[in-house]
């Protein structure tokens, strides 16, 4: 009996181990390549450890990416905050203040998720320029807020659907109005929802490339554009883009490491019951 | 408000100075936004050029807007979006020839630079054939900053000795030695992702057709589905049999690596490969790595050039014109090209600043027959180039020369090249 | 009562800015794109300051589906369908599997969860570049076995020319009918448990369309003059693998959250009733998490149909084997200057993507009726 359990446990952990290796392989490749000398980087030896550690890749890449990093932080934090707050208010209305046609409006919102970004590049550019928002971060922030609304509204709507209507009713009988119900009752309950949507939005916005490159002037370029510049050109020393990639991924990675537990709790709270 | 002021200032300046009178160098202030896809290893060359400009015009703040990635497609998307939105950069990089003319000149978005060429005396320093290719009957549209050669075959001399062969002079020679190499497990000709197939195709086509018929193809006098046109695809098919079958997942550098490592014998690539081989791989030109004109194209120089043009309606007209003057100047060109690994478009450049490969290329450029490259935008407009990528896919998949030649003719008609 | 109506106005006003923004940025832009797709904007002088556009009706769409030179678009569409289906199956399947493993609370659960979740934090440009190295034929995954003394693999992840499940685009109508037949018959059997009359209706539709396709055979109208073979290109496997790697962590998190949400009592009760672990998951836990599955499908499907950066950085712009309509649209618009043609591809893509939302809307609608 005991040995049977052991075999089961061993195979269980072996499966997990194989999965972990599969998931970590690309990370290993990136780190190893980043630490090599440019001349040593060839395909047949791509798994080998570097002969000498070349830490210079990181400082060099960091020097080139620093302004982009700052831009990315401003962009991502503002756009994430904007789209989650608006999304939360929308979700509140869609779930607790349904009016005639609100379901249809909600459905129409959802379709906004399905627009491929490159499709609306030209009208978006023209609109932002007409609003005098081309070139700087505010225009890009606005764009990300708008196209983040469908998904944040969806998540918050589902999240609030599980707050019993009776709770809202009783608060209103106590004389609370639209906003005070939101501030006193709904908002405090929705912290896990904020974690989920912020994490999602943060990841999406941090990693978006096409709009970033089209809608901002050179001095306002976010990190993805800087990264593409590292990897562009006709002859590339791959250690630099790899080092840059690792640095570009670090902020989001840290959030996942520290907030991963809350992310799952938030998902749990948000989407189990429709 | 600030913008309005700048616009008024620019307008007044325009009125006072007249369109093509160059301003006094010291007076220039404000900004200059130049748009290019040069970054990474080409970044330093552009920086050197900007330094020359800054020395002459210290009052101007240069914004170097680089958009890279995706084989230049991203840069095109950004540039086109900006132009359609009425926000052109002050000057932008574009391949000289039809890529510029077919897209921007036909749409009437560029300023004619003929007065600038005359004022700077460029009509006599740039080769006549080149000026013809960057202009139309209505004007000259861009200032070429460099010349690259497309039809070059690269190899490692010591490896060839090991294999017991010499660099082939014609494709027939190549097809003779290739089976032997293949038997030894060596890829005779290293190929990379699909644009390099177009690149190889133009070298093969030039060898098969010769310079005159190559030009006839683009003027519409020779049909793509003529017997000569079909023969190009047949020869190309034979050559492809001796390339690596994982080509489409390699970058051109990785294909070059195959030659360096001895996994492959030859590689046809533009002469930016010289920069990669000498700088990144640390090989000496001539001894560490060798080159020939690609088989059957000796005495022909298939060129491509980067150039900068002046869009209509730019914000900083004078600064932009001063930029073009720097680009075309001997000093600017000799600061840029040695770093970029290309040769100057000017016939009077100071060759002592260039490496051995560039010296040999410059000598060839002076004496060879000059033809334009397809893969890099000289001979055909962007519509044709985009469709040609599909035609190439068709051939790589079907290997049917007859059908591919017909499709090529169709896209030539569609894009206004053939009649 | 008055208070209530004032609150309702407040609610509407809260929503208003979002409605306006979505109205302009989503529907205004879609309208604009539809209009462009019905014109002939493109070719020489497409980039003039005031480009000339003529209305040409649905010609662009007709060309896309039947034009000789647009075979590439059709291959891309086929690729996109196979890609989306494989991604959905792969990411949902693997994510669920990992979630079941982690639900047993192994040692180091926090660490494991992070490992499975981290790919999601990467930009496609980053993951695309790394995976291109991983899947290079002469390096990466293929040479891994050599470290254990075996022969290297020779599979060409991103450049295989092999096509499976190939079909002739000419017979599109026939194939479509067969598909309809299969789907309606399956629905018929599913519905059978609830309502026999409905089931019979579905089955009848299925049988009818199947018969038409079978008997009609060669008599059915052809979509094209020439034979054109499309299918599932094995080169797409590499991209599918990379995308699954990146997104199965997300589905894992969703299911893990769901499993944690099922009360321990239910779990214990099931076990007491003698259910095996696998029976617990297949019969109790997973059916309970249907809403999660649906939201995962929505999110993943819109990602897969918008997929662009990853394919672009893995196989470059001109690789028909791994092409995708989103990529084709980008090249058609910005490289070939065929703005109208690009817009029509965009609209086809948008409609295709929007169909994935229909299952969600149906369940929503049903829930409201039962309430």
PDB file of C-alpha atoms in Angstrom, chain B residues 70-71 73-74 76-77 80-81 84 102-104 106-107 109 194 244-251 254 258 263 381-383 385-386 389-390 393-394 396-397 407 410-411 414-415, chain C residues 41 44-49 51 68-70 72 75 132-133 136-138 156 158-159 161 163 229-230 233 312 315 317-321 330-339:
ATOM      1  CA  UNK B  70       9.668  43.754 -38.930  1.00  0.00           C
ATOM      2  CA  UNK B  71      11.978  44.233 -41.916  1.00  0.00           C
ATOM      3  CA  UNK B  73       7.343  47.283 -42.294  1.00  0.00           C
ATOM      4  CA  UNK B  74       6.747  48.925 -38.924  1.00  0.00           C
ATOM      5  CA  UNK B  76       6.379  52.142 -43.166  1.00  0.00           C
ATOM      6  CA  UNK B  77       3.219  51.791 -41.110  1.00  0.00           C
ATOM      7  CA  UNK B  80       2.218  56.294 -43.694  1.00  0.00           C
ATOM      8  CA  UNK B  81      -0.073  56.830 -40.740  1.00  0.00           C
ATOM      9  CA  UNK B  84      -2.105  60.473 -43.887  1.00  0.00           C
ATOM     10  CA  UNK B 102       5.710  54.895 -56.639  1.00  0.00           C
ATOM     11  CA  UNK B 103       4.427  55.715 -53.189  1.00  0.00           C
ATOM     12  CA  UNK B 104       5.291  59.305 -52.391  1.00  0.00           C
ATOM     13  CA  UNK B 106       3.002  59.762 -57.418  1.00  0.00           C
ATOM     14  CA  UNK B 107       0.904  60.915 -54.493  1.00  0.00           C
ATOM     15  CA  UNK B 109       3.765  64.457 -51.297  1.00  0.00           C
ATOM     16  CA  UNK B 194      11.740  34.823 -47.345  1.00  0.00           C
ATOM     17  CA  UNK B 244      18.963  24.560 -46.767  1.00  0.00           C
ATOM     18  CA  UNK B 245      15.360  23.488 -46.254  1.00  0.00           C
ATOM     19  CA  UNK B 246      14.987  25.286 -42.932  1.00  0.00           C
ATOM     20  CA  UNK B 247      15.620  28.626 -44.641  1.00  0.00           C
ATOM     21  CA  UNK B 248      12.388  30.351 -43.693  1.00  0.00           C
ATOM     22  CA  UNK B 249      13.124  30.163 -39.986  1.00  0.00           C
ATOM     23  CA  UNK B 250      16.586  31.716 -40.151  1.00  0.00           C
ATOM     24  CA  UNK B 251      17.586  35.347 -40.068  1.00  0.00           C
ATOM     25  CA  UNK B 254      22.079  32.942 -39.024  1.00  0.00           C
ATOM     26  CA  UNK B 258      26.308  28.725 -41.475  1.00  0.00           C
ATOM     27  CA  UNK B 263      27.967  24.191 -42.405  1.00  0.00           C
ATOM     28  CA  UNK B 381       6.777  50.060 -56.504  1.00  0.00           C
ATOM     29  CA  UNK B 382       5.572  48.821 -53.137  1.00  0.00           C
ATOM     30  CA  UNK B 383       2.394  47.282 -54.524  1.00  0.00           C
ATOM     31  CA  UNK B 385       6.892  44.165 -54.006  1.00  0.00           C
ATOM     32  CA  UNK B 386       4.130  43.120 -51.659  1.00  0.00           C
ATOM     33  CA  UNK B 389       6.212  38.120 -51.869  1.00  0.00           C
ATOM     34  CA  UNK B 390       3.059  36.071 -52.496  1.00  0.00           C
ATOM     35  CA  UNK B 393       5.585  31.859 -51.769  1.00  0.00           C
ATOM     36  CA  UNK B 394       3.677  30.306 -54.642  1.00  0.00           C
ATOM     37  CA  UNK B 396       8.533  27.954 -53.066  1.00  0.00           C
ATOM     38  CA  UNK B 397       5.436  25.828 -52.509  1.00  0.00           C
ATOM     39  CA  UNK B 407       1.396  35.151 -61.800  1.00  0.00           C
ATOM     40  CA  UNK B 410      -0.334  39.431 -63.609  1.00  0.00           C
ATOM     41  CA  UNK B 411       0.942  41.387 -60.641  1.00  0.00           C
ATOM     42  CA  UNK B 414      -1.905  45.099 -61.779  1.00  0.00           C
ATOM     43  CA  UNK B 415       0.784  47.401 -60.421  1.00  0.00           C
TER      44      UNK B 415
ATOM     45  CA  UNK C  41      -8.719  53.333 -52.016  1.00  0.00           C
ATOM     46  CA  UNK C  44      -0.730  54.600 -56.973  1.00  0.00           C
ATOM     47  CA  UNK C  45      -1.510  57.931 -55.267  1.00  0.00           C
ATOM     48  CA  UNK C  46      -3.190  56.140 -52.354  1.00  0.00           C
ATOM     49  CA  UNK C  47      -1.193  58.351 -50.037  1.00  0.00           C
ATOM     50  CA  UNK C  48      -2.107  61.662 -51.613  1.00  0.00           C
ATOM     51  CA  UNK C  49      -3.127  64.358 -49.210  1.00  0.00           C
ATOM     52  CA  UNK C  51      -6.871  60.404 -51.663  1.00  0.00           C
ATOM     53  CA  UNK C  68      -6.722  34.460 -58.224  1.00  0.00           C
ATOM     54  CA  UNK C  69      -4.113  36.592 -56.479  1.00  0.00           C
ATOM     55  CA  UNK C  70      -5.687  36.477 -53.038  1.00  0.00           C
ATOM     56  CA  UNK C  72      -2.748  33.987 -49.597  1.00  0.00           C
ATOM     57  CA  UNK C  75      -4.642  30.283 -46.657  1.00  0.00           C
ATOM     58  CA  UNK C 132      12.277  31.742 -32.515  1.00  0.00           C
ATOM     59  CA  UNK C 133      15.589  30.767 -30.991  1.00  0.00           C
ATOM     60  CA  UNK C 136      15.366  27.149 -34.757  1.00  0.00           C
ATOM     61  CA  UNK C 137      15.904  23.926 -36.722  1.00  0.00           C
ATOM     62  CA  UNK C 138      19.640  23.708 -36.011  1.00  0.00           C
ATOM     63  CA  UNK C 156      11.251  22.135 -38.712  1.00  0.00           C
ATOM     64  CA  UNK C 158       8.456  27.062 -38.118  1.00  0.00           C
ATOM     65  CA  UNK C 159       9.339  26.101 -41.662  1.00  0.00           C
ATOM     66  CA  UNK C 161       6.152  22.530 -45.628  1.00  0.00           C
ATOM     67  CA  UNK C 163       0.155  20.242 -44.811  1.00  0.00           C
ATOM     68  CA  UNK C 229      -5.414  23.442 -51.810  1.00  0.00           C
ATOM     69  CA  UNK C 230      -5.353  24.733 -48.260  1.00  0.00           C
ATOM     70  CA  UNK C 233       0.343  23.721 -42.032  1.00  0.00           C
ATOM     71  CA  UNK C 312       5.463  38.708 -36.743  1.00  0.00           C
ATOM     72  CA  UNK C 315       8.358  34.038 -38.579  1.00  0.00           C
ATOM     73  CA  UNK C 317       6.174  39.125 -42.605  1.00  0.00           C
ATOM     74  CA  UNK C 318       6.264  36.811 -45.634  1.00  0.00           C
ATOM     75  CA  UNK C 319       5.829  33.309 -44.407  1.00  0.00           C
ATOM     76  CA  UNK C 320       2.647  31.941 -45.933  1.00  0.00           C
ATOM     77  CA  UNK C 321       2.863  28.715 -43.924  1.00  0.00           C
ATOM     78  CA  UNK C 330      -1.150  44.972 -41.880  1.00  0.00           C
ATOM     79  CA  UNK C 331       1.022  44.218 -44.912  1.00  0.00           C
ATOM     80  CA  UNK C 332      -1.764  44.870 -47.414  1.00  0.00           C
ATOM     81  CA  UNK C 333      -2.493  48.221 -45.839  1.00  0.00           C
ATOM     82  CA  UNK C 334       0.891  49.548 -44.916  1.00  0.00           C
ATOM     83  CA  UNK C 335       3.269  47.873 -47.308  1.00  0.00           C
ATOM     84  CA  UNK C 336       1.203  47.527 -50.479  1.00  0.00           C
ATOM     85  CA  UNK C 337      -0.825  50.716 -49.840  1.00  0.00           C
ATOM     86  CA  UNK C 338      -4.058  48.811 -50.612  1.00  0.00           C
ATOM     87  CA  UNK C 339      -6.032  50.532 -47.879  1.00  0.00           C
TER      88      UNK C 339
END
